[in-house]
Short mmCIF file of C-alpha atoms in Angstrom, two decimals:
data_model
loop_
_atom_site.label_atom_id
_atom_site.label_comp_id
_atom_site.label_asym_id
_atom_site.label_seq_id
_atom_site.Cartn_x
_atom_site.Cartn_y
_atom_site.Cartn_z
CA MET D 430 0.00 0.00 0.00
CA LYS D 431 1.49 3.29 -1.12
CA VAL D 432 0.74 6.14 1.30
CA VAL D 433 0.54 9.63 -0.18
CA ALA D 434 0.08 12.71 2.00
CA VAL D 435 -1.83 15.43 0.13
CA LEU D 436 -1.38 18.89 1.63
CA LEU D 437 -4.25 21.17 0.67
CA ALA D 438 -2.71 24.64 0.58
CA GLY D 439 -5.13 26.56 -1.60
CA GLY D 440 -6.69 28.84 1.01
CA SER D 441 -6.54 32.62 1.09
CA GLY D 442 -6.56 33.13 4.86
CA SER D 443 -8.92 36.09 4.76
CA ARG D 444 -9.89 35.64 8.43
CA MET D 445 -6.24 35.97 9.43
CA GLY D 446 -6.20 39.60 8.22
CA SER D 447 -2.83 39.11 6.54
CA GLU D 448 -1.73 40.23 3.09
CA ARG D 449 -0.18 36.83 2.47
CA PRO D 450 -2.06 33.50 2.54
CA LYS D 451 -1.72 32.11 6.05
CA GLN D 452 0.13 28.99 4.91
CA PHE D 453 3.09 31.26 4.11
CA LEU D 454 3.21 33.04 7.46
CA GLU D 455 6.29 32.16 9.51
CA VAL D 456 6.39 30.68 12.99
CA LYS D 457 9.79 30.10 14.59
CA GLY D 458 11.64 30.52 11.31
CA ARG D 459 9.50 28.27 9.12
CA THR D 460 6.29 28.83 7.19
CA ILE D 461 3.17 27.08 8.39
CA LEU D 462 3.23 25.07 5.17
CA GLU D 463 6.77 23.91 5.87
CA TRP D 464 5.86 22.73 9.35
CA SER D 465 3.11 20.62 7.75
CA ILE D 466 5.48 19.25 5.12
CA ARG D 467 7.95 18.27 7.85
CA ALA D 468 5.29 16.38 9.82
CA PHE D 469 4.68 14.01 6.92
CA ALA D 470 8.20 14.02 5.46
CA GLN D 471 9.59 12.74 8.76
CA HIS D 472 7.04 9.92 9.04
CA SER D 473 8.54 6.60 7.96
CA GLN D 474 5.26 5.21 6.60
CA VAL D 475 4.51 8.15 4.30
CA ASP D 476 5.94 7.31 0.88
CA GLU D 477 5.45 10.64 -0.85
CA ILE D 478 3.85 14.05 -0.56
CA CYS D 479 1.69 16.00 -2.98
CA ILE D 480 0.98 19.69 -2.39
CA VAL D 481 -2.02 21.42 -3.95
CA SER D 482 -1.56 25.19 -3.99
CA ARG D 483 -3.16 28.37 -5.19
CA THR D 484 -2.11 28.90 -8.78
CA ASP D 485 -0.42 32.21 -7.97
CA CYS D 486 1.63 30.59 -5.20
CA ILE D 487 3.04 27.59 -7.06
CA ASP D 488 6.53 29.10 -7.30
CA ASP D 489 6.50 29.97 -3.59
CA VAL D 490 5.68 26.36 -2.72
CA LYS D 491 8.36 24.99 -5.03
CA ASN D 492 10.92 27.32 -3.45
CA ILE D 493 10.02 26.03 0.02
CA VAL D 494 10.36 22.43 -1.17
CA THR D 495 13.69 23.07 -2.86
CA LYS D 496 15.13 25.06 0.01
CA GLY D 497 14.15 22.41 2.53
CA SER D 498 15.30 19.49 0.33
CA TYR D 499 12.00 17.69 0.85
CA ASP D 500 12.59 14.74 -1.44
CA LYS D 501 9.26 13.11 -0.60
CA VAL D 502 7.40 15.95 -2.33
CA LYS D 503 6.75 14.58 -5.82
CA HIS D 504 4.00 16.89 -7.06
CA VAL D 505 3.06 20.56 -6.63
CA LEU D 506 -0.32 21.03 -8.27
CA PRO D 507 -2.62 23.99 -8.89
CA GLY D 508 -5.93 23.86 -7.09
CA GLY D 509 -9.21 25.42 -8.12
CA LYS D 510 -12.04 27.68 -7.06
CA GLU D 511 -13.56 25.29 -4.50
CA ARG D 512 -11.83 23.27 -1.80
CA TYR D 513 -12.88 20.00 -3.41
CA ASP D 514 -11.12 21.07 -6.62
CA SER D 515 -7.85 20.67 -4.72
CA SER D 516 -8.81 17.16 -3.60
CA LEU D 517 -9.78 16.27 -7.17
CA ALA D 518 -6.45 17.54 -8.49
CA ALA D 519 -4.63 15.01 -6.32
CA ILE D 520 -7.09 12.21 -7.06
CA HIS D 521 -6.67 12.68 -10.81
CA THR D 522 -2.88 12.79 -10.48
CA TYR D 523 -2.77 9.35 -8.87
CA ASN D 524 -5.45 7.71 -11.01
CA ALA D 525 -2.86 6.08 -13.24
CA GLN D 526 -1.02 4.36 -10.37
CA LYS D 527 -1.03 0.59 -10.78
CA GLU D 528 -0.38 -0.14 -7.10
CA ASP D 529 -2.79 0.30 -4.22
CA VAL D 530 -2.74 3.95 -3.16
CA CYS D 531 -4.03 5.55 0.01
CA LEU D 532 -4.43 9.31 0.19
CA LEU D 533 -4.13 11.28 3.43
CA LEU D 534 -5.84 14.58 2.64
CA HIS D 535 -4.64 17.18 5.11
CA ASP D 536 -5.20 20.90 5.66
CA ALA D 537 -1.80 22.50 5.12
CA VAL D 538 -2.66 24.96 7.90
CA ARG D 539 -2.83 22.16 10.50
CA PRO D 540 0.94 22.11 11.03
CA LEU D 541 0.92 20.41 14.44
CA VAL D 542 -0.47 17.05 13.34
CA SER D 543 1.31 14.38 15.35
CA GLU D 544 3.15 11.25 14.31
CA ARG D 545 0.62 9.24 16.32
CA ILE D 546 -2.37 10.60 14.40
CA ILE D 547 -0.70 9.90 11.05
CA SER D 548 0.24 6.37 12.16
CA ASP D 549 -3.28 5.63 13.40
CA CYS D 550 -4.78 6.80 10.09
CA ILE D 551 -2.45 4.58 8.09
CA GLU D 552 -3.16 1.60 10.34
CA ALA D 553 -6.93 2.14 10.07
CA LEU D 554 -6.71 2.23 6.27
CA LYS D 555 -5.51 -1.37 6.31
CA GLN D 556 -9.02 -2.35 7.40
CA TYR D 557 -11.25 0.55 6.33
CA LYS D 558 -11.68 2.37 3.03
CA ALA D 559 -12.22 5.78 4.63
CA VAL D 560 -10.88 7.32 7.83
CA ASP D 561 -11.64 10.56 9.64
CA VAL D 562 -9.89 12.27 12.57
CA ALA D 563 -11.97 13.91 15.29
CA ILE D 564 -12.05 14.91 18.95
CA PRO D 565 -15.05 14.95 21.33
CA THR D 566 -17.04 18.16 21.29
CA THR D 567 -16.74 20.06 24.56
CA ASP D 568 -19.41 22.68 23.87
CA THR D 569 -23.14 22.14 23.65
CA ILE D 570 -24.21 22.26 20.00
CA ILE D 571 -27.58 23.69 19.01
CA GLN D 572 -29.44 23.59 15.72
CA VAL D 573 -31.54 26.61 14.79
CA ASN D 574 -34.31 27.10 12.27
CA GLU D 575 -34.64 29.87 9.67
CA GLU D 576 -35.91 32.27 12.34
CA GLY D 577 -32.83 31.70 14.50
CA VAL D 578 -34.77 29.73 17.10
CA ILE D 579 -33.40 26.52 18.61
CA CYS D 580 -35.07 23.52 17.05
CA GLN D 581 -32.78 20.74 18.26
CA THR D 582 -29.99 20.08 20.75
CA PRO D 583 -28.08 16.96 19.67
CA PRO D 584 -26.69 14.84 22.54
CA ARG D 585 -23.12 16.01 23.13
CA PRO D 586 -21.57 12.54 23.81
CA THR D 587 -22.27 11.59 20.18
CA LEU D 588 -20.72 14.74 18.68
CA ARG D 589 -17.17 15.22 17.42
CA ASN D 590 -15.13 18.10 16.03
CA VAL D 591 -13.55 17.02 12.76
CA GLN D 592 -9.85 17.47 12.05
CA THR D 593 -7.52 16.20 9.33
CA PRO D 594 -5.95 14.18 7.81
CA GLN D 595 -8.83 12.31 6.25
CA GLY D 596 -7.65 9.07 4.70
CA PHE D 597 -9.03 7.07 1.79
CA ARG D 598 -8.31 4.19 -0.48
CA LEU D 599 -7.91 5.92 -3.83
CA GLU D 600 -10.67 3.98 -5.58
CA THR D 601 -13.12 4.89 -2.80
CA ILE D 602 -12.66 8.66 -2.82
CA ARG D 603 -12.49 8.66 -6.62
CA ARG D 604 -15.83 6.84 -6.91
CA ALA D 605 -17.44 9.11 -4.30
CA TYR D 606 -16.51 12.20 -6.30
CA GLU D 607 -17.63 10.62 -9.56
CA LEU D 608 -21.11 10.27 -8.07
CA ALA D 609 -20.99 13.68 -6.37
CA LEU D 610 -20.16 15.54 -9.57
CA GLN D 611 -23.26 14.06 -11.19
CA ASP D 612 -25.41 15.70 -8.52
CA PRO D 613 -26.51 19.25 -9.50
CA GLY D 614 -26.94 20.12 -5.83
CA PHE D 615 -23.50 18.92 -4.76
CA GLN D 616 -21.93 20.92 -1.93
CA THR D 617 -19.29 19.87 0.55
CA THR D 618 -16.77 21.19 3.04
CA ASP D 619 -14.79 17.99 3.58
CA ASP D 620 -13.95 14.76 1.80
CA CYS D 621 -15.38 12.33 4.34
CA GLY D 622 -18.70 14.09 3.85
CA VAL D 623 -18.58 13.17 0.16
CA VAL D 624 -18.03 9.48 0.97
CA PHE D 625 -20.71 9.55 3.67
CA ARG D 626 -23.31 11.01 1.31
CA TYR D 627 -22.55 9.25 -1.95
CA LEU D 628 -21.18 5.91 -0.70
CA PRO D 629 -23.41 5.35 2.34
CA ASP D 630 -22.47 1.65 2.57
CA VAL D 631 -18.80 2.51 3.17
CA PRO D 632 -18.07 2.78 6.93
CA ILE D 633 -15.84 5.69 7.92
CA LYS D 634 -13.54 4.87 10.82
CA VAL D 635 -12.92 7.72 13.27
CA VAL D 636 -9.38 8.07 14.62
CA GLU D 637 -8.88 10.00 17.85
CA GLY D 638 -7.48 13.46 17.18
CA GLU D 639 -5.69 15.86 19.52
CA THR D 640 -6.53 19.31 20.83
CA THR D 641 -3.15 20.55 19.57
CA ASN D 642 -3.98 19.52 15.99
CA ILE D 643 -5.41 22.98 15.41
CA LYS D 644 -6.25 24.69 12.15
CA ILE D 645 -4.52 28.05 11.95
CA THR D 646 -7.38 30.45 11.28
CA TYR D 647 -7.03 33.54 13.47
CA PRO D 648 -4.00 35.55 14.69
CA GLN D 649 -4.28 34.08 18.20
CA ASP D 650 -3.76 30.60 16.70
CA LEU D 651 -0.21 31.63 15.79
CA LEU D 652 0.51 32.32 19.46
CA LEU D 653 -0.88 28.93 20.44
CA MET D 654 1.24 27.25 17.78
CA GLU D 655 4.36 28.92 19.15
CA LYS D 656 3.57 27.68 22.65
CA VAL D 657 3.04 24.11 21.44
CA LEU D 658 6.30 24.14 19.51
CA GLU D 659 8.11 25.32 22.62
#
């Protein structure tokens, strides 16, 4: 089984309030993207890395890869308008592979993903065709109607906050998107959601995440990242 880590680095980082996309902001001398690359490059079970970037940042990504001598990075691809366009770019790139391929699709702005999480995802993919990473929800979640009135309060013990990576056997995620793209009403924010909706018979194993596996979204997240790295 060939394990490919796909770093999705196509975001703009508008909520960060920075002129540069947040994946290129530096923390302790390295960009957020580079910290993410290192997490997978240093893992012995990850065979190669594919980075999907904004089209206007391709050269920046290639410079980071070259400067850091990250030999596991085999592809730097342009993404698209929607997040799922970046996932599709990687899926299409590996379609021609003759060996069994597993993709670990990871937000490039989750630079603190641990070796344990990556290992658990890879181990789970030996038995399951799709794997998610999540942590228990600590807040009460409410559902509201169109008038902004609470209509449901789901039981908290059953709820999880989703993280990444999300892992898939290549043929599974490819088939899920084939069906999704035939649906005129297709919308998604994550890849496991595509499998859940369009391949309902495929069980999705949930791997335990970590509170430190944060997605860098706001300026205060940079401070938290610094503290974790210390």
